Amino acid sequence: MSQVRGKTPDFAARIALNKKRFGDVPSSCLGELKDVKEIQFPEVYKQYCVKGNDLVYKKIANVEEAAERIAYIYIHAIDEMVGNSDYEWHHDPASIIARYQTGDWAFYGIYLEGDLISVVSMFINRGQKYMQWVWGAVDPQYRGKGAWVHVGQYLDSVVEASGAQMGKVWCATTHCLSQRTAESAGYDLIALNHGGEFLGGSDGKYYRQNVAYYSKLYGDGAKHVQPDETMVLTPKTEKLFRLLKELNKAEEAAEAI
């Protein structure tokens, strides 16, 4: 049986091609790697009065001392972390301290009369230059005090001051509070993931929750983005892109009124 052979590869051309980026990305959108900022967890202090409650928002400075209280809030507010190793460590003080000591995790708290009543865990992805809001919780005894009225505005200021190029958050769909929080911070809806998160519980049961994904570009991240017109999309992804763009623009216009 004869064998059909292709042309001899042009290795010089292949090497030259491999040095290029995926597709035709214009030089006008390129940034300098040497100018990329290191991401840090900033100290951001805010005060708000809600429903007559004087609330203080700040980074939890001594996580080693606060770990028991942080774990208590998560245990009593979010049972659905059980069974997911990416999240269940929030229920264990020693694991909270260990994650904090990596330098990639921090905790921001809301205080009422000096007491920690709410907490948000934040994660830095240093490779992708983004900061993620991970889990926010309010001690059930303090619900109704207005702790989350300004949390979106506050976390937006945290990410902006961090040097991150992007902020990300996924939001539950069993209620719309976290979605409203992300939208109040100017985050764009980027996806609705059917069954996107594995959530369990202390009763030994689990399910996959449908979740909404949001993101926002900051600083140099907003300057060095692939232009929309250079994207090569299938009809389905193009339709989704245009729909999301229209939705997010409509939201921005409504907020401006």
Tab-separated table of C-alpha atoms in Angstrom:
chain	number	residue	atom	x	y	z
A	1	MET	CA	0.000	0.000	0.000
A	2	SER	CA	1.392	3.329	-0.971
A	3	GLN	CA	1.615	6.075	1.633
A	4	VAL	CA	0.603	9.613	0.807
A	5	ARG	CA	3.026	12.072	2.322
A	6	GLY	CA	2.373	15.734	2.919
A	7	LYS	CA	4.742	18.524	2.158
A	8	THR	CA	7.870	18.813	4.222
A	9	PRO	CA	7.068	21.200	7.075
A	10	ASP	CA	8.600	24.635	6.865
A	11	PHE	CA	10.073	24.697	10.356
A	12	ALA	CA	11.330	28.263	10.055
A	13	ALA	CA	7.806	29.452	9.233
A	14	ARG	CA	6.363	27.384	12.068
A	15	ILE	CA	8.808	28.853	14.582
A	16	ALA	CA	7.971	32.360	13.386
A	17	LEU	CA	4.257	31.601	13.705
A	18	ASN	CA	4.663	30.209	17.220
A	19	LYS	CA	6.235	33.463	18.328
A	20	LYS	CA	3.055	35.318	17.467
A	21	ARG	CA	-0.060	35.599	19.569
A	22	PHE	CA	-3.268	33.729	18.916
A	23	GLY	CA	-4.666	35.711	16.036
A	24	ASP	CA	-4.196	39.243	14.857
A	25	VAL	CA	-3.992	41.294	18.054
A	26	PRO	CA	-3.090	44.928	17.284
A	27	SER	CA	-0.019	46.395	18.961
A	28	SER	CA	-2.111	49.345	20.147
A	29	CYS	CA	-3.711	47.203	22.853
A	30	LEU	CA	-0.465	45.708	24.165
A	31	GLY	CA	0.959	46.663	27.548
A	32	GLU	CA	4.472	46.250	28.923
A	33	LEU	CA	5.012	43.253	31.200
A	34	LYS	CA	7.499	45.257	33.248
A	35	ASP	CA	4.743	47.740	34.107
A	36	VAL	CA	2.291	45.172	35.510
A	37	LYS	CA	1.508	45.987	39.141
A	38	GLU	CA	1.815	43.501	41.966
A	39	ILE	CA	-1.526	42.875	43.650
A	40	GLN	CA	-1.800	43.511	47.372
A	41	PHE	CA	-4.659	43.398	49.854
A	42	PRO	CA	-5.168	47.077	50.685
A	43	GLU	CA	-6.247	48.628	53.956
A	44	VAL	CA	-9.537	50.302	53.051
A	45	TYR	CA	-11.565	51.841	55.859
A	46	LYS	CA	-15.153	53.021	55.353
A	47	GLN	CA	-18.001	54.025	57.631
A	48	TYR	CA	-21.692	53.984	56.758
A	49	CYS	CA	-24.810	54.622	58.792
A	50	VAL	CA	-27.641	52.286	57.784
A	51	LYS	CA	-30.966	52.032	59.604
A	52	GLY	CA	-29.400	53.959	62.478
A	53	ASN	CA	-26.514	51.490	62.722
A	54	ASP	CA	-22.976	52.887	62.511
A	55	LEU	CA	-21.157	50.246	60.466
A	56	VAL	CA	-17.395	50.077	59.955
A	57	TYR	CA	-15.922	48.268	56.935
A	58	LYS	CA	-12.238	47.328	57.103
A	59	LYS	CA	-9.669	44.616	56.469
A	60	ILE	CA	-9.435	42.124	59.317
A	61	ALA	CA	-5.925	42.861	60.556
A	62	ASN	CA	-5.234	40.012	62.963
A	63	VAL	CA	-6.761	36.945	61.342
A	64	GLU	CA	-5.003	34.660	63.825
A	65	GLU	CA	-7.039	36.216	66.639
A	66	ALA	CA	-10.238	36.591	64.612
A	67	ALA	CA	-10.234	33.092	63.050
A	68	GLU	CA	-12.630	31.603	65.621
A	69	ARG	CA	-15.134	34.394	65.030
A	70	ILE	CA	-14.738	34.194	61.231
A	71	ALA	CA	-15.358	30.437	61.290
A	72	TYR	CA	-18.368	30.906	63.594
A	73	ILE	CA	-19.990	33.309	61.135
A	74	TYR	CA	-19.430	31.005	58.163
A	75	ILE	CA	-20.596	27.891	60.035
A	76	HIS	CA	-23.853	29.512	61.107
A	77	ALA	CA	-24.488	31.473	57.901
A	78	ILE	CA	-23.397	29.145	55.082
A	79	ASP	CA	-23.861	25.430	55.677
A	80	GLU	CA	-23.579	24.768	51.928
A	81	MET	CA	-19.768	24.846	52.070
A	82	VAL	CA	-19.769	21.359	53.597
A	83	GLY	CA	-18.492	18.735	51.159
A	84	ASN	CA	-16.621	21.152	48.877
A	85	SER	CA	-12.902	21.231	49.735
A	86	ASP	CA	-12.518	24.535	47.898
A	87	TYR	CA	-14.786	26.189	50.462
A	88	GLU	CA	-15.262	24.030	53.565
A	89	TRP	CA	-12.018	25.304	55.109
A	90	HIS	CA	-13.942	28.523	55.903
A	91	HIS	CA	-15.510	26.508	58.757
A	92	ASP	CA	-12.166	25.687	60.400
A	93	PRO	CA	-10.135	28.349	62.263
A	94	ALA	CA	-6.782	26.613	61.681
A	95	SER	CA	-7.457	26.349	57.941
A	96	ILE	CA	-8.514	29.994	57.808
A	97	ILE	CA	-5.183	30.991	59.349
A	98	ALA	CA	-3.249	28.702	56.986
A	99	ARG	CA	-4.928	30.171	53.887
A	100	TYR	CA	-4.370	33.708	55.146
A	101	GLN	CA	-0.678	33.003	55.691
A	102	THR	CA	-0.203	32.040	52.022
A	103	GLY	CA	-0.633	35.718	51.153
A	104	ASP	CA	-3.256	34.909	48.529
A	105	TRP	CA	-6.257	35.182	50.839
A	106	ALA	CA	-7.561	37.947	53.068
A	107	PHE	CA	-10.734	38.717	54.976
A	108	TYR	CA	-12.644	41.963	55.094
A	109	GLY	CA	-15.098	42.582	57.883
A	110	ILE	CA	-18.095	44.681	58.814
A	111	TYR	CA	-18.213	45.807	62.435
A	112	LEU	CA	-21.050	47.097	64.597
A	113	GLU	CA	-20.074	48.674	67.932
A	114	GLY	CA	-16.699	46.955	67.656
A	115	ASP	CA	-18.128	43.486	67.007
A	116	LEU	CA	-17.416	41.595	63.771
A	117	ILE	CA	-20.854	40.858	62.322
A	118	SER	CA	-20.058	40.077	58.675
A	119	VAL	CA	-17.080	38.807	56.712
A	120	VAL	CA	-15.995	38.433	53.075
A	121	SER	CA	-13.136	36.198	51.948
A	122	MET	CA	-11.056	37.571	49.073
A	123	PHE	CA	-8.632	35.681	46.816
A	124	ILE	CA	-5.829	36.937	44.574
A	125	ASN	CA	-5.008	35.045	41.374
A	126	ARG	CA	-1.533	36.437	40.774
A	127	GLY	CA	-1.088	34.758	37.394
A	128	GLN	CA	-4.282	36.225	35.950
A	129	LYS	CA	-3.921	39.532	37.860
A	130	TYR	CA	-7.410	39.443	39.331
A	131	MET	CA	-9.016	39.562	42.761
A	132	GLN	CA	-12.113	37.509	43.497
A	133	TRP	CA	-14.858	38.071	46.024
A	134	VAL	CA	-15.336	34.507	47.268
A	135	TRP	CA	-17.710	34.066	50.218
A	136	GLY	CA	-19.595	36.785	52.050
A	137	ALA	CA	-21.643	36.034	55.142
A	138	VAL	CA	-23.536	37.855	57.887
A	139	ASP	CA	-23.903	36.421	61.380
A	140	PRO	CA	-27.597	35.397	61.390
A	141	GLN	CA	-28.094	37.243	64.694
A	142	TYR	CA	-27.230	40.502	62.916
A	143	ARG	CA	-29.268	40.133	59.755
A	144	GLY	CA	-31.477	43.101	59.065
A	145	LYS	CA	-28.885	45.601	60.307
A	146	GLY	CA	-28.042	46.752	56.778
A	147	ALA	CA	-24.532	45.295	56.666
A	148	TRP	CA	-24.782	44.470	52.959
A	149	VAL	CA	-26.300	47.715	51.745
A	150	HIS	CA	-22.867	49.176	50.936
A	151	VAL	CA	-20.747	46.028	50.656
A	152	GLY	CA	-20.609	46.161	46.838
A	153	GLN	CA	-19.401	49.754	46.899
A	154	TYR	CA	-16.843	48.861	49.571
A	155	LEU	CA	-15.437	45.778	47.824
A	156	ASP	CA	-15.217	47.734	44.577
A	157	SER	CA	-12.942	50.222	46.347
A	158	VAL	CA	-10.867	47.349	47.762
A	159	VAL	CA	-10.231	45.801	44.348
A	160	GLU	CA	-9.540	49.193	42.784
A	161	ALA	CA	-6.893	49.952	45.426
A	162	SER	CA	-5.314	46.489	45.187
A	163	GLY	CA	-3.597	46.929	41.822
A	164	ALA	CA	-5.666	44.092	40.326
A	165	GLN	CA	-6.577	44.376	36.657
A	166	MET	CA	-9.877	42.579	37.144
A	167	GLY	CA	-12.391	41.766	39.829
A	168	LYS	CA	-14.523	38.617	39.687
A	169	VAL	CA	-17.393	37.139	41.631
A	170	TRP	CA	-19.939	34.378	41.186
A	171	CYS	CA	-23.367	34.927	42.686
A	172	ALA	CA	-26.051	32.614	43.967
A	173	THR	CA	-29.361	32.303	42.146
A	174	THR	CA	-31.396	31.033	45.097
A	175	HIS	CA	-31.750	34.734	45.958
A	176	CYS	CA	-30.766	37.929	44.146
A	177	LEU	CA	-28.999	39.862	46.936
A	178	SER	CA	-25.475	38.933	45.835
A	179	GLN	CA	-26.354	39.654	42.192
A	180	ARG	CA	-27.579	43.122	43.169
A	181	THR	CA	-24.398	43.619	45.186
A	182	ALA	CA	-22.186	42.863	42.174
A	183	GLU	CA	-24.276	45.052	39.888
A	184	SER	CA	-24.188	47.932	42.387
A	185	ALA	CA	-20.383	47.823	42.137
A	186	GLY	CA	-20.497	48.220	38.351
A	187	TYR	CA	-19.647	44.592	37.630
A	188	ASP	CA	-20.797	43.220	34.277
A	189	LEU	CA	-22.773	40.006	33.960
A	190	ILE	CA	-20.585	37.648	31.919
A	191	ALA	CA	-22.303	34.266	32.197
A	192	LEU	CA	-25.042	32.198	33.784
A	193	ASN	CA	-23.544	28.797	34.521
A	194	HIS	CA	-26.107	25.994	34.741
A	195	GLY	CA	-25.005	23.791	37.649
A	196	GLY	CA	-21.839	25.844	38.043
A	197	GLU	CA	-21.159	25.300	41.756
A	198	PHE	CA	-21.092	22.115	43.847
A	199	LEU	CA	-22.768	22.842	47.172
A	200	GLY	CA	-23.302	20.362	49.974
A	201	GLY	CA	-24.487	20.488	53.560
A	202	SER	CA	-24.143	19.046	57.048
A	203	ASP	CA	-27.180	16.837	56.322
A	204	GLY	CA	-25.048	14.826	53.891
A	205	LYS	CA	-26.892	16.064	50.808
A	206	TYR	CA	-25.607	18.122	47.876
A	207	TYR	CA	-26.721	19.760	44.653
A	208	ARG	CA	-25.221	21.855	41.846
A	209	GLN	CA	-26.431	25.441	41.949
A	210	ASN	CA	-26.951	27.602	38.884
A	211	VAL	CA	-24.777	30.688	39.360
A	212	ALA	CA	-24.290	34.090	37.750
A	213	TYR	CA	-20.754	35.245	36.962
A	214	TYR	CA	-19.714	38.897	37.046
A	215	SER	CA	-16.472	40.755	36.355
A	216	LYS	CA	-15.052	44.272	36.104
A	217	LEU	CA	-11.832	45.626	34.592
A	218	TYR	CA	-9.700	48.078	36.558
A	219	GLY	CA	-6.794	50.375	35.685
A	220	ASP	CA	-4.407	48.945	33.111
A	221	GLY	CA	-6.681	45.946	32.736
A	222	ALA	CA	-9.237	48.188	31.045
A	223	LYS	CA	-6.575	49.743	28.802
A	224	HIS	CA	-5.053	46.564	27.386
A	225	VAL	CA	-8.001	44.496	26.179
A	226	GLN	CA	-8.356	42.713	22.859
A	227	PRO	CA	-10.574	44.922	20.639
A	228	ASP	CA	-14.052	43.503	20.081
A	229	GLU	CA	-13.699	43.740	16.313
A	230	THR	CA	-10.761	41.295	16.320
A	231	MET	CA	-12.767	38.475	17.878
A	232	VAL	CA	-13.575	35.436	15.745
A	233	LEU	CA	-16.846	34.007	17.027
A	234	THR	CA	-19.306	31.303	16.125
A	235	PRO	CA	-22.884	32.530	15.527
A	236	LYS	CA	-23.843	31.289	18.987
A	237	THR	CA	-21.015	33.047	20.858
A	238	GLU	CA	-21.528	36.220	18.826
A	239	LYS	CA	-25.208	36.281	19.764
A	240	LEU	CA	-24.309	35.820	23.430
A	241	PHE	CA	-21.638	38.526	23.248
A	242	ARG	CA	-24.035	41.068	21.756
A	243	LEU	CA	-26.778	40.206	24.233
A	244	LEU	CA	-24.480	40.566	27.256
A	245	LYS	CA	-23.070	43.816	25.916
A	246	GLU	CA	-26.573	45.193	25.435
A	247	LEU	CA	-27.669	44.096	28.919
A	248	ASN	CA	-24.642	45.591	30.646
A	249	LYS	CA	-24.933	48.869	28.725
A	250	ALA	CA	-28.600	49.117	29.667
A	251	GLU	CA	-27.682	48.595	33.312
A	252	GLU	CA	-25.037	51.330	33.159
A	253	ALA	CA	-27.504	53.721	31.538
A	254	ALA	CA	-30.122	53.020	34.207
A	255	GLU	CA	-27.615	53.719	36.990
A	256	ALA	CA	-26.636	57.013	35.367
A	257	ILE	CA	-30.209	58.343	35.478
